[in-house]
PDB file of N, CA, C and O in Angstrom:
ATOM      1  N   VAL A   5       0.850  -1.170   0.000  1.00  0.00           N
ATOM      2  CA  VAL A   5       0.000   0.000   0.000  1.00  0.00           C
ATOM      3  C   VAL A   5       0.888   1.221   0.000  1.00  0.00           C
ATOM      4  O   VAL A   5       1.813   1.325   0.798  1.00  0.00           O
ATOM      5  N   GLU A   6       0.574   2.136  -0.901  1.00  0.00           N
ATOM      6  CA  GLU A   6       1.332   3.384  -1.004  1.00  0.00           C
ATOM      7  C   GLU A   6       0.364   4.540  -1.104  1.00  0.00           C
ATOM      8  O   GLU A   6      -0.733   4.395  -1.644  1.00  0.00           O
ATOM      9  N   THR A   7       0.759   5.681  -0.596  1.00  0.00           N
ATOM     10  CA  THR A   7      -0.054   6.875  -0.765  1.00  0.00           C
ATOM     11  C   THR A   7       0.308   7.542  -2.082  1.00  0.00           C
ATOM     12  O   THR A   7       1.402   7.343  -2.615  1.00  0.00           O
ATOM     13  N   ASP A   8      -0.639   8.307  -2.604  1.00  0.00           N
ATOM     14  CA  ASP A   8      -0.418   9.035  -3.848  1.00  0.00           C
ATOM     15  C   ASP A   8      -0.989  10.431  -3.659  1.00  0.00           C
ATOM     16  O   ASP A   8      -2.212  10.617  -3.657  1.00  0.00           O
ATOM     17  N   ALA A   9      -0.125  11.405  -3.474  1.00  0.00           N
ATOM     18  CA  ALA A   9      -0.555  12.777  -3.217  1.00  0.00           C
ATOM     19  C   ALA A   9      -1.335  13.362  -4.390  1.00  0.00           C
ATOM     20  O   ALA A   9      -2.068  14.331  -4.228  1.00  0.00           O
ATOM     21  N   ALA A  10      -1.220  12.762  -5.565  1.00  0.00           N
ATOM     22  CA  ALA A  10      -1.939  13.260  -6.732  1.00  0.00           C
ATOM     23  C   ALA A  10      -3.423  12.882  -6.704  1.00  0.00           C
ATOM     24  O   ALA A  10      -4.226  13.490  -7.413  1.00  0.00           O
ATOM     25  N   LEU A  11      -3.783  11.897  -5.892  1.00  0.00           N
ATOM     26  CA  LEU A  11      -5.185  11.481  -5.791  1.00  0.00           C
ATOM     27  C   LEU A  11      -5.889  12.277  -4.702  1.00  0.00           C
ATOM     28  O   LEU A  11      -5.329  12.506  -3.631  1.00  0.00           O
ATOM     29  N   PRO A  12      -7.148  12.670  -4.939  1.00  0.00           N
ATOM     30  CA  PRO A  12      -7.902  13.319  -3.863  1.00  0.00           C
ATOM     31  C   PRO A  12      -8.179  12.325  -2.732  1.00  0.00           C
ATOM     32  O   PRO A  12      -8.089  11.111  -2.928  1.00  0.00           O
ATOM     33  N   GLU A  13      -8.540  12.836  -1.567  1.00  0.00           N
ATOM     34  CA  GLU A  13      -8.810  11.983  -0.408  1.00  0.00           C
ATOM     35  C   GLU A  13      -9.933  10.990  -0.656  1.00  0.00           C
ATOM     36  O   GLU A  13      -9.996   9.950  -0.016  1.00  0.00           O
ATOM     37  N   THR A  14     -10.825  11.302  -1.573  1.00  0.00           N
ATOM     38  CA  THR A  14     -11.982  10.451  -1.835  1.00  0.00           C
ATOM     39  C   THR A  14     -11.719   9.401  -2.908  1.00  0.00           C
ATOM     40  O   THR A  14     -12.612   8.647  -3.272  1.00  0.00           O
ATOM     41  N   ALA A  15     -10.493   9.345  -3.405  1.00  0.00           N
ATOM     42  CA  ALA A  15     -10.182   8.428  -4.507  1.00  0.00           C
ATOM     43  C   ALA A  15      -9.198   7.348  -4.075  1.00  0.00           C
ATOM     44  O   ALA A  15      -8.444   7.510  -3.123  1.00  0.00           O
ATOM     45  N   ALA A  16      -9.239   6.249  -4.818  1.00  0.00           N
ATOM     46  CA  ALA A  16      -8.301   5.149  -4.594  1.00  0.00           C
ATOM     47  C   ALA A  16      -7.940   4.547  -5.944  1.00  0.00           C
ATOM     48  O   ALA A  16      -8.731   4.550  -6.881  1.00  0.00           O
ATOM     49  N   ARG A  17      -6.743   4.055  -6.022  1.00  0.00           N
ATOM     50  CA  ARG A  17      -6.280   3.347  -7.217  1.00  0.00           C
ATOM     51  C   ARG A  17      -5.713   2.011  -6.756  1.00  0.00           C
ATOM     52  O   ARG A  17      -4.931   1.947  -5.811  1.00  0.00           O
ATOM     53  N   ALA A  18      -6.134   0.946  -7.416  1.00  0.00           N
ATOM     54  CA  ALA A  18      -5.613  -0.386  -7.113  1.00  0.00           C
ATOM     55  C   ALA A  18      -4.925  -0.922  -8.357  1.00  0.00           C
ATOM     56  O   ALA A  18      -5.484  -0.872  -9.450  1.00  0.00           O
ATOM     57  N   LEU A  19      -3.730  -1.409  -8.190  1.00  0.00           N
ATOM     58  CA  LEU A  19      -2.969  -2.011  -9.275  1.00  0.00           C
ATOM     59  C   LEU A  19      -2.587  -3.417  -8.838  1.00  0.00           C
ATOM     60  O   LEU A  19      -1.955  -3.616  -7.805  1.00  0.00           O
ATOM     61  N   VAL A  20      -3.023  -4.390  -9.616  1.00  0.00           N
ATOM     62  CA  VAL A  20      -2.755  -5.784  -9.298  1.00  0.00           C
ATOM     63  C   VAL A  20      -1.895  -6.373 -10.406  1.00  0.00           C
ATOM     64  O   VAL A  20      -2.232  -6.252 -11.585  1.00  0.00           O
ATOM     65  N   VAL A  21      -0.804  -6.995 -10.014  1.00  0.00           N
ATOM     66  CA  VAL A  21       0.065  -7.672 -10.967  1.00  0.00           C
ATOM     67  C   VAL A  21      -0.206  -9.170 -10.848  1.00  0.00           C
ATOM     68  O   VAL A  21      -0.105  -9.747  -9.761  1.00  0.00           O
ATOM     69  N   THR A  22      -0.584  -9.789 -11.957  1.00  0.00           N
ATOM     70  CA  THR A  22      -0.905 -11.212 -11.957  1.00  0.00           C
ATOM     71  C   THR A  22       0.355 -12.052 -12.026  1.00  0.00           C
ATOM     72  O   THR A  22       1.449 -11.553 -12.326  1.00  0.00           O
ATOM     73  N   ARG A  23       0.223 -13.322 -11.755  1.00  0.00           N
ATOM     74  CA  ARG A  23       1.383 -14.219 -11.767  1.00  0.00           C
ATOM     75  C   ARG A  23       2.079 -14.273 -13.115  1.00  0.00           C
ATOM     76  O   ARG A  23       3.275 -14.490 -13.202  1.00  0.00           O
ATOM     77  N   ASP A  24       1.283 -14.093 -14.180  1.00  0.00           N
ATOM     78  CA  ASP A  24       1.894 -14.151 -15.514  1.00  0.00           C
ATOM     79  C   ASP A  24       2.474 -12.807 -15.949  1.00  0.00           C
ATOM     80  O   ASP A  24       2.868 -12.626 -17.095  1.00  0.00           O
ATOM     81  N   GLY A  25       2.520 -11.833 -15.026  1.00  0.00           N
ATOM     82  CA  GLY A  25       3.123 -10.536 -15.314  1.00  0.00           C
ATOM     83  C   GLY A  25       2.149  -9.492 -15.830  1.00  0.00           C
ATOM     84  O   GLY A  25       2.529  -8.353 -16.062  1.00  0.00           O
ATOM     85  N   GLY A  26       0.888  -9.862 -16.006  1.00  0.00           N
ATOM     86  CA  GLY A  26      -0.109  -8.895 -16.462  1.00  0.00           C
ATOM     87  C   GLY A  26      -0.481  -7.925 -15.356  1.00  0.00           C
ATOM     88  O   GLY A  26      -0.218  -8.164 -14.181  1.00  0.00           O
ATOM     89  N   CYS A  27      -1.045  -6.813 -15.737  1.00  0.00           N
ATOM     90  CA  CYS A  27      -1.458  -5.795 -14.765  1.00  0.00           C
ATOM     91  C   CYS A  27      -2.927  -5.460 -14.949  1.00  0.00           C
ATOM     92  O   CYS A  27      -3.424  -5.398 -16.079  1.00  0.00           O
ATOM     93  N   ARG A  28      -3.591  -5.252 -13.851  1.00  0.00           N
ATOM     94  CA  ARG A  28      -4.971  -4.796 -13.860  1.00  0.00           C
ATOM     95  C   ARG A  28      -5.032  -3.587 -12.936  1.00  0.00           C
ATOM     96  O   ARG A  28      -4.499  -3.614 -11.824  1.00  0.00           O
ATOM     97  N   GLU A  29      -5.679  -2.530 -13.408  1.00  0.00           N
ATOM     98  CA  GLU A  29      -5.773  -1.312 -12.606  1.00  0.00           C
ATOM     99  C   GLU A  29      -7.219  -0.851 -12.537  1.00  0.00           C
ATOM    100  O   GLU A  29      -7.965  -0.949 -13.514  1.00  0.00           O
ATOM    101  N   ALA A  30      -7.610  -0.358 -11.389  1.00  0.00           N
ATOM    102  CA  ALA A  30      -8.938   0.217 -11.195  1.00  0.00           C
ATOM    103  C   ALA A  30      -8.792   1.489 -10.376  1.00  0.00           C
ATOM    104  O   ALA A  30      -7.986   1.552  -9.451  1.00  0.00           O
ATOM    105  N   VAL A  31      -9.549   2.491 -10.755  1.00  0.00           N
ATOM    106  CA  VAL A  31      -9.550   3.764 -10.032  1.00  0.00           C
ATOM    107  C   VAL A  31     -10.995   4.115  -9.722  1.00  0.00           C
ATOM    108  O   VAL A  31     -11.884   3.943 -10.570  1.00  0.00           O
ATOM    109  N   HIS A  32     -11.231   4.579  -8.499  1.00  0.00           N
ATOM    110  CA  HIS A  32     -12.588   4.990  -8.126  1.00  0.00           C
ATOM    111  C   HIS A  32     -12.499   6.212  -7.226  1.00  0.00           C
ATOM    112  O   HIS A  32     -11.645   6.291  -6.354  1.00  0.00           O
ATOM    113  N   ASP A  33     -13.412   7.148  -7.452  1.00  0.00           N
ATOM    114  CA  ASP A  33     -13.494   8.348  -6.623  1.00  0.00           C
ATOM    115  C   ASP A  33     -14.905   8.439  -6.064  1.00  0.00           C
ATOM    116  O   ASP A  33     -15.877   8.511  -6.823  1.00  0.00           O
ATOM    117  N   LEU A  34     -15.030   8.398  -4.746  1.00  0.00           N
ATOM    118  CA  LEU A  34     -16.339   8.476  -4.107  1.00  0.00           C
ATOM    119  C   LEU A  34     -17.055   9.782  -4.419  1.00  0.00           C
ATOM    120  O   LEU A  34     -18.273   9.867  -4.320  1.00  0.00           O
ATOM    121  N   ASP A  35     -16.306  10.789  -4.805  1.00  0.00           N
ATOM    122  CA  ASP A  35     -16.875  12.094  -5.091  1.00  0.00           C
ATOM    123  C   ASP A  35     -17.277  12.255  -6.560  1.00  0.00           C
ATOM    124  O   ASP A  35     -17.787  13.295  -6.953  1.00  0.00           O
ATOM    125  N   ALA A  36     -17.049  11.220  -7.358  1.00  0.00           N
ATOM    126  CA  ALA A  36     -17.374  11.297  -8.785  1.00  0.00           C
ATOM    127  C   ALA A  36     -18.896  11.310  -8.972  1.00  0.00           C
ATOM    128  O   ALA A  36     -19.623  10.662  -8.226  1.00  0.00           O
ATOM    129  N   PRO A  37     -19.378  12.055  -9.966  1.00  0.00           N
ATOM    130  CA  PRO A  37     -20.823  12.080 -10.225  1.00  0.00           C
ATOM    131  C   PRO A  37     -21.350  10.671 -10.523  1.00  0.00           C
ATOM    132  O   PRO A  37     -20.660   9.857 -11.128  1.00  0.00           O
ATOM    133  N   MET A  38     -22.575  10.411 -10.078  1.00  0.00           N
ATOM    134  CA  MET A  38     -23.213   9.112 -10.309  1.00  0.00           C
ATOM    135  C   MET A  38     -24.656   9.372 -10.709  1.00  0.00           C
ATOM    136  O   MET A  38     -25.322  10.225 -10.117  1.00  0.00           O
ATOM    137  N   ALA A  39     -25.130   8.641 -11.691  1.00  0.00           N
ATOM    138  CA  ALA A  39     -26.516   8.791 -12.128  1.00  0.00           C
ATOM    139  C   ALA A  39     -27.459   8.492 -10.964  1.00  0.00           C
ATOM    140  O   ALA A  39     -27.184   7.614 -10.143  1.00  0.00           O
ATOM    141  N   LEU A  40     -28.563   9.208 -10.899  1.00  0.00           N
ATOM    142  CA  LEU A  40     -29.517   9.033  -9.809  1.00  0.00           C
ATOM    143  C   LEU A  40     -30.021   7.599  -9.731  1.00  0.00           C
ATOM    144  O   LEU A  40     -30.136   7.035  -8.639  1.00  0.00           O
ATOM    145  N   ALA A  41     -30.285   6.979 -10.869  1.00  0.00           N
ATOM    146  CA  ALA A  41     -30.771   5.590 -10.867  1.00  0.00           C
ATOM    147  C   ALA A  41     -29.723   4.647 -10.274  1.00  0.00           C
ATOM    148  O   ALA A  41     -30.057   3.746  -9.500  1.00  0.00           O
ATOM    149  N   ASP A  42     -28.457   4.863 -10.612  1.00  0.00           N
ATOM    150  CA  ASP A  42     -27.381   4.031 -10.060  1.00  0.00           C
ATOM    151  C   ASP A  42     -27.240   4.245  -8.561  1.00  0.00           C
ATOM    152  O   ASP A  42     -27.071   3.302  -7.787  1.00  0.00           O
ATOM    153  N   ARG A  43     -27.326   5.502  -8.148  1.00  0.00           N
ATOM    154  CA  ARG A  43     -27.207   5.816  -6.716  1.00  0.00           C
ATOM    155  C   ARG A  43     -28.376   5.210  -5.943  1.00  0.00           C
ATOM    156  O   ARG A  43     -28.197   4.651  -4.856  1.00  0.00           O
ATOM    157  N   SER A  44     -29.578   5.290  -6.501  1.00  0.00           N
ATOM    158  CA  SER A  44     -30.763   4.718  -5.850  1.00  0.00           C
ATOM    159  C   SER A  44     -30.641   3.205  -5.713  1.00  0.00           C
ATOM    160  O   SER A  44     -30.960   2.645  -4.665  1.00  0.00           O
ATOM    161  N   ALA A  45     -30.176   2.549  -6.766  1.00  0.00           N
ATOM    162  CA  ALA A  45     -30.015   1.089  -6.731  1.00  0.00           C
ATOM    163  C   ALA A  45     -28.977   0.685  -5.690  1.00  0.00           C
ATOM    164  O   ALA A  45     -29.170  -0.279  -4.940  1.00  0.00           O
ATOM    165  N   LYS A  46     -27.891   1.429  -5.623  1.00  0.00           N
ATOM    166  CA  LYS A  46     -26.829   1.143  -4.656  1.00  0.00           C
ATOM    167  C   LYS A  46     -27.345   1.309  -3.217  1.00  0.00           C
ATOM    168  O   LYS A  46     -27.089   0.485  -2.340  1.00  0.00           O
ATOM    169  N   LEU A  47     -28.080   2.384  -2.994  1.00  0.00           N
ATOM    170  CA  LEU A  47     -28.622   2.648  -1.667  1.00  0.00           C
ATOM    171  C   LEU A  47     -29.653   1.591  -1.276  1.00  0.00           C
ATOM    172  O   LEU A  47     -29.660   1.114  -0.138  1.00  0.00           O
ATOM    173  N   ALA A  48     -30.502   1.196  -2.222  1.00  0.00           N
ATOM    174  CA  ALA A  48     -31.509   0.173  -1.940  1.00  0.00           C
ATOM    175  C   ALA A  48     -30.852  -1.157  -1.589  1.00  0.00           C
ATOM    176  O   ALA A  48     -31.283  -1.847  -0.654  1.00  0.00           O
ATOM    177  N   ALA A  49     -29.801  -1.517  -2.304  1.00  0.00           N
ATOM    178  CA  ALA A  49     -29.100  -2.775  -2.017  1.00  0.00           C
ATOM    179  C   ALA A  49     -28.444  -2.733  -0.632  1.00  0.00           C
ATOM    180  O   ALA A  49     -28.499  -3.705   0.121  1.00  0.00           O
ATOM    181  N   LYS A  50     -27.844  -1.602  -0.288  1.00  0.00           N
ATOM    182  CA  LYS A  50     -27.204  -1.470   1.026  1.00  0.00           C
ATOM    183  C   LYS A  50     -28.240  -1.524   2.136  1.00  0.00           C
ATOM    184  O   LYS A  50     -28.050  -2.209   3.148  1.00  0.00           O
ATOM    185  N   ALA A  51     -29.365  -0.818   1.952  1.00  0.00           N
ATOM    186  CA  ALA A  51     -30.420  -0.826   2.961  1.00  0.00           C
ATOM    187  C   ALA A  51     -30.979  -2.233   3.145  1.00  0.00           C
ATOM    188  O   ALA A  51     -31.207  -2.677   4.270  1.00  0.00           O
ATOM    189  N   ALA A  52     -31.171  -2.957   2.048  1.00  0.00           N
ATOM    190  CA  ALA A  52     -31.700  -4.316   2.136  1.00  0.00           C
ATOM    191  C   ALA A  52     -30.739  -5.235   2.881  1.00  0.00           C
ATOM    192  O   ALA A  52     -31.155  -6.081   3.667  1.00  0.00           O
ATOM    193  N   SER A  53     -29.439  -5.052   2.658  1.00  0.00           N
ATOM    194  CA  SER A  53     -28.467  -5.909   3.343  1.00  0.00           C
ATOM    195  C   SER A  53     -28.412  -5.615   4.840  1.00  0.00           C
ATOM    196  O   SER A  53     -28.134  -6.505   5.637  1.00  0.00           O
ATOM    197  N   LEU A  54     -28.703  -4.381   5.231  1.00  0.00           N
ATOM    198  CA  LEU A  54     -28.658  -4.011   6.645  1.00  0.00           C
ATOM    199  C   LEU A  54     -29.979  -4.226   7.371  1.00  0.00           C
ATOM    200  O   LEU A  54     -29.996  -4.607   8.539  1.00  0.00           O
ATOM    201  N   LEU A  55     -31.098  -3.963   6.670  1.00  0.00           N
ATOM    202  CA  LEU A  55     -32.406  -3.969   7.321  1.00  0.00           C
ATOM    203  C   LEU A  55     -33.296  -5.134   6.927  1.00  0.00           C
ATOM    204  O   LEU A  55     -34.303  -5.381   7.587  1.00  0.00           O
ATOM    205  N   GLY A  56     -32.974  -5.800   5.821  1.00  0.00           N
ATOM    206  CA  GLY A  56     -33.856  -6.802   5.243  1.00  0.00           C
ATOM    207  C   GLY A  56     -34.688  -6.145   4.149  1.00  0.00           C
ATOM    208  O   GLY A  56     -34.902  -4.936   4.150  1.00  0.00           O
ATOM    209  N   GLU A  57     -35.154  -6.973   3.215  1.00  0.00           N
ATOM    210  CA  GLU A  57     -35.872  -6.457   2.043  1.00  0.00           C
ATOM    211  C   GLU A  57     -37.118  -5.648   2.405  1.00  0.00           C
ATOM    212  O   GLU A  57     -37.321  -4.549   1.896  1.00  0.00           O
ATOM    213  N   ASP A  58     -37.969  -6.191   3.274  1.00  0.00           N
ATOM    214  CA  ASP A  58     -39.233  -5.517   3.605  1.00  0.00           C
ATOM    215  C   ASP A  58     -39.011  -4.168   4.265  1.00  0.00           C
ATOM    216  O   ASP A  58     -39.622  -3.166   3.883  1.00  0.00           O
ATOM    217  N   ALA A  59     -38.152  -4.133   5.276  1.00  0.00           N
ATOM    218  CA  ALA A  59     -37.898  -2.878   5.979  1.00  0.00           C
ATOM    219  C   ALA A  59     -37.247  -1.859   5.045  1.00  0.00           C
ATOM    220  O   ALA A  59     -37.573  -0.673   5.093  1.00  0.00           O
ATOM    221  N   ALA A  60     -36.350  -2.319   4.183  1.00  0.00           N
ATOM    222  CA  ALA A  60     -35.691  -1.408   3.253  1.00  0.00           C
ATOM    223  C   ALA A  60     -36.696  -0.810   2.276  1.00  0.00           C
ATOM    224  O   ALA A  60     -36.658   0.384   1.986  1.00  0.00           O
ATOM    225  N   ARG A  61     -37.600  -1.642   1.761  1.00  0.00           N
ATOM    226  CA  ARG A  61     -38.644  -1.130   0.859  1.00  0.00           C
ATOM    227  C   ARG A  61     -39.520  -0.112   1.576  1.00  0.00           C
ATOM    228  O   ARG A  61     -39.865   0.937   1.031  1.00  0.00           O
ATOM    229  N   GLY A  62     -39.898  -0.417   2.818  1.00  0.00           N
ATOM    230  CA  GLY A  62     -40.720   0.506   3.596  1.00  0.00           C
ATOM    231  C   GLY A  62     -40.016   1.823   3.850  1.00  0.00           C
ATOM    232  O   GLY A  62     -40.614   2.894   3.735  1.00  0.00           O
ATOM    233  N   LEU A  63     -38.752   1.752   4.177  1.00  0.00           N
ATOM    234  CA  LEU A  63     -37.975   2.966   4.415  1.00  0.00           C
ATOM    235  C   LEU A  63     -37.843   3.775   3.127  1.00  0.00           C
ATOM    236  O   LEU A  63     -37.983   4.996   3.135  1.00  0.00           O
ATOM    237  N   GLY A  64     -37.609   3.091   2.020  1.00  0.00           N
ATOM    238  CA  GLY A  64     -37.520   3.778   0.735  1.00  0.00           C
ATOM    239  C   GLY A  64     -38.817   4.474   0.385  1.00  0.00           C
ATOM    240  O   GLY A  64     -38.820   5.628  -0.057  1.00  0.00           O
ATOM    241  N   ALA A  65     -39.932   3.799   0.605  1.00  0.00           N
ATOM    242  CA  ALA A  65     -41.240   4.391   0.332  1.00  0.00           C
ATOM    243  C   ALA A  65     -41.486   5.599   1.234  1.00  0.00           C
ATOM    244  O   ALA A  65     -42.017   6.620   0.789  1.00  0.00           O
ATOM    245  N   ALA A  66     -41.060   5.510   2.485  1.00  0.00           N
ATOM    246  CA  ALA A  66     -41.254   6.623   3.419  1.00  0.00           C
ATOM    247  C   ALA A  66     -40.439   7.839   2.999  1.00  0.00           C
ATOM    248  O   ALA A  66     -40.924   8.969   3.076  1.00  0.00           O
ATOM    249  N   THR A  67     -39.226   7.626   2.556  1.00  0.00           N
ATOM    250  CA  THR A  67     -38.389   8.756   2.160  1.00  0.00           C
ATOM    251  C   THR A  67     -38.906   9.421   0.895  1.00  0.00           C
ATOM    252  O   THR A  67     -38.645  10.590   0.653  1.00  0.00           O
ATOM    253  N   LEU A  68     -39.671   8.687   0.097  1.00  0.00           N
ATOM    254  CA  LEU A  68     -40.256   9.256  -1.121  1.00  0.00           C
ATOM    255  C   LEU A  68     -41.671   9.775  -0.879  1.00  0.00           C
ATOM    256  O   LEU A  68     -42.344  10.212  -1.804  1.00  0.00           O
ATOM    257  N   GLY A  69     -42.129   9.710   0.375  1.00  0.00           N
ATOM    258  CA  GLY A  69     -43.463  10.198   0.704  1.00  0.00           C
ATOM    259  C   GLY A  69     -44.576   9.284   0.246  1.00  0.00           C
ATOM    260  O   GLY A  69     -45.711   9.706   0.086  1.00  0.00           O
ATOM    261  N   GLU A  70     -44.274   8.000   0.046  1.00  0.00           N
ATOM    262  CA  GLU A  70     -45.257   7.044  -0.459  1.00  0.00           C
ATOM    263  C   GLU A  70     -45.882   6.190   0.642  1.00  0.00           C
ATOM    264  O   GLU A  70     -46.691   5.332   0.357  1.00  0.00           O
ATOM    265  N   THR A  71     -45.486   6.412   1.891  1.00  0.00           N
ATOM    266  CA  THR A  71     -46.002   5.601   2.992  1.00  0.00           C
ATOM    267  C   THR A  71     -46.993   6.419   3.799  1.00  0.00           C
ATOM    268  O   THR A  71     -46.620   7.411   4.424  1.00  0.00           O
ATOM    269  N   PRO A  72     -48.257   6.009   3.799  1.00  0.00           N
ATOM    270  CA  PRO A  72     -49.259   6.776   4.539  1.00  0.00           C
ATOM    271  C   PRO A  72     -49.143   6.615   6.054  1.00  0.00           C
ATOM    272  O   PRO A  72     -49.556   7.483   6.798  1.00  0.00           O
ATOM    273  N   ASP A  73     -48.583   5.506   6.528  1.00  0.00           N
ATOM    274  CA  ASP A  73     -48.546   5.229   7.962  1.00  0.00           C
ATOM    275  C   ASP A  73     -47.102   5.148   8.447  1.00  0.00           C
ATOM    276  O   ASP A  73     -46.499   4.081   8.505  1.00  0.00           O
ATOM    277  N   LEU A  74     -46.526   6.299   8.781  1.00  0.00           N
ATOM    278  CA  LEU A  74     -45.147   6.332   9.255  1.00  0.00           C
ATOM    279  C   LEU A  74     -44.983   5.661  10.617  1.00  0.00           C
ATOM    280  O   LEU A  74     -43.926   5.132  10.917  1.00  0.00           O
ATOM    281  N   ALA A  75     -46.033   5.655  11.443  1.00  0.00           N
ATOM    282  CA  ALA A  75     -45.954   5.001  12.751  1.00  0.00           C
ATOM    283  C   ALA A  75     -45.731   3.499  12.580  1.00  0.00           C
ATOM    284  O   ALA A  75     -44.936   2.890  13.295  1.00  0.00           O
ATOM    285  N   ALA A  76     -46.423   2.888  11.604  1.00  0.00           N
ATOM    286  CA  ALA A  76     -46.244   1.457  11.367  1.00  0.00           C
ATOM    287  C   ALA A  76     -44.841   1.169  10.865  1.00  0.00           C
ATOM    288  O   ALA A  76     -44.226   0.182  11.266  1.00  0.00           O
ATOM    289  N   LEU A  77     -44.335   2.031  10.000  1.00  0.00           N
ATOM    290  CA  LEU A  77     -42.964   1.841   9.495  1.00  0.00           C
ATOM    291  C   LEU A  77     -41.967   1.956  10.638  1.00  0.00           C
ATOM    292  O   LEU A  77     -41.072   1.130  10.764  1.00  0.00           O
ATOM    293  N   THR A  78     -42.132   2.960  11.472  1.00  0.00           N
ATOM    294  CA  THR A  78     -41.219   3.161  12.609  1.00  0.00           C
ATOM    295  C   THR A  78     -41.253   1.954  13.545  1.00  0.00           C
ATOM    296  O   THR A  78     -40.212   1.490  14.012  1.00  0.00           O
ATOM    297  N   ALA A  79     -42.419   1.416  13.778  1.00  0.00           N
ATOM    298  CA  ALA A  79     -42.547   0.244  14.646  1.00  0.00           C
ATOM    299  C   ALA A  79     -41.830  -0.948  14.039  1.00  0.00           C
ATOM    300  O   ALA A  79     -41.149  -1.711  14.724  1.00  0.00           O
ATOM    301  N   ARG A  80     -41.949  -1.143  12.714  1.00  0.00           N
ATOM    302  CA  ARG A  80     -41.269  -2.257  12.050  1.00  0.00           C
ATOM    303  C   ARG A  80     -39.760  -2.103  12.120  1.00  0.00           C
ATOM    304  O   ARG A  80     -39.033  -3.067  12.341  1.00  0.00           O
ATOM    305  N   LEU A  81     -39.269  -0.886  11.966  1.00  0.00           N
ATOM    306  CA  LEU A  81     -37.820  -0.657  12.013  1.00  0.00           C
ATOM    307  C   LEU A  81     -37.274  -0.802  13.417  1.00  0.00           C
ATOM    308  O   LEU A  81     -36.117  -1.143  13.609  1.00  0.00           O
ATOM    309  N   SER A  82     -38.109  -0.535  14.429  1.00  0.00           N
ATOM    310  CA  SER A  82     -37.674  -0.611  15.817  1.00  0.00           C
ATOM    311  C   SER A  82     -37.780  -2.012  16.388  1.00  0.00           C
ATOM    312  O   SER A  82     -37.220  -2.298  17.442  1.00  0.00           O
ATOM    313  N   ALA A  83     -38.523  -2.883  15.724  1.00  0.00           N
ATOM    314  CA  ALA A  83     -38.725  -4.246  16.236  1.00  0.00           C
ATOM    315  C   ALA A  83     -37.404  -5.016  16.229  1.00  0.00           C
ATOM    316  O   ALA A  83     -36.585  -4.834  15.352  1.00  0.00           O
ATOM    317  N   PRO A  84     -37.217  -5.872  17.251  1.00  0.00           N
ATOM    318  CA  PRO A  84     -35.969  -6.655  17.310  1.00  0.00           C
ATOM    319  C   PRO A  84     -35.853  -7.668  16.195  1.00  0.00           C
ATOM    320  O   PRO A  84     -36.674  -8.050  15.517  1.00  0.00           O
TER     321      PRO A  84
END
């Protein structure tokens, strides 16, 4: 692992050298623009992995103003 002062704090570069001498490189910047649909899909997947599919869907609906009963959603999220 090496630091690279040329990269912003939100970016990372990975360089992997394979056994046969080939190289693979990937660069990602957390601050890079992302399409809203991609960001929504990423957030939905993360929420589902943390909360479960049903709770994540309910939370997503609540944030979009599609849930008429926020008390029921809150109770579901608070349940053990």
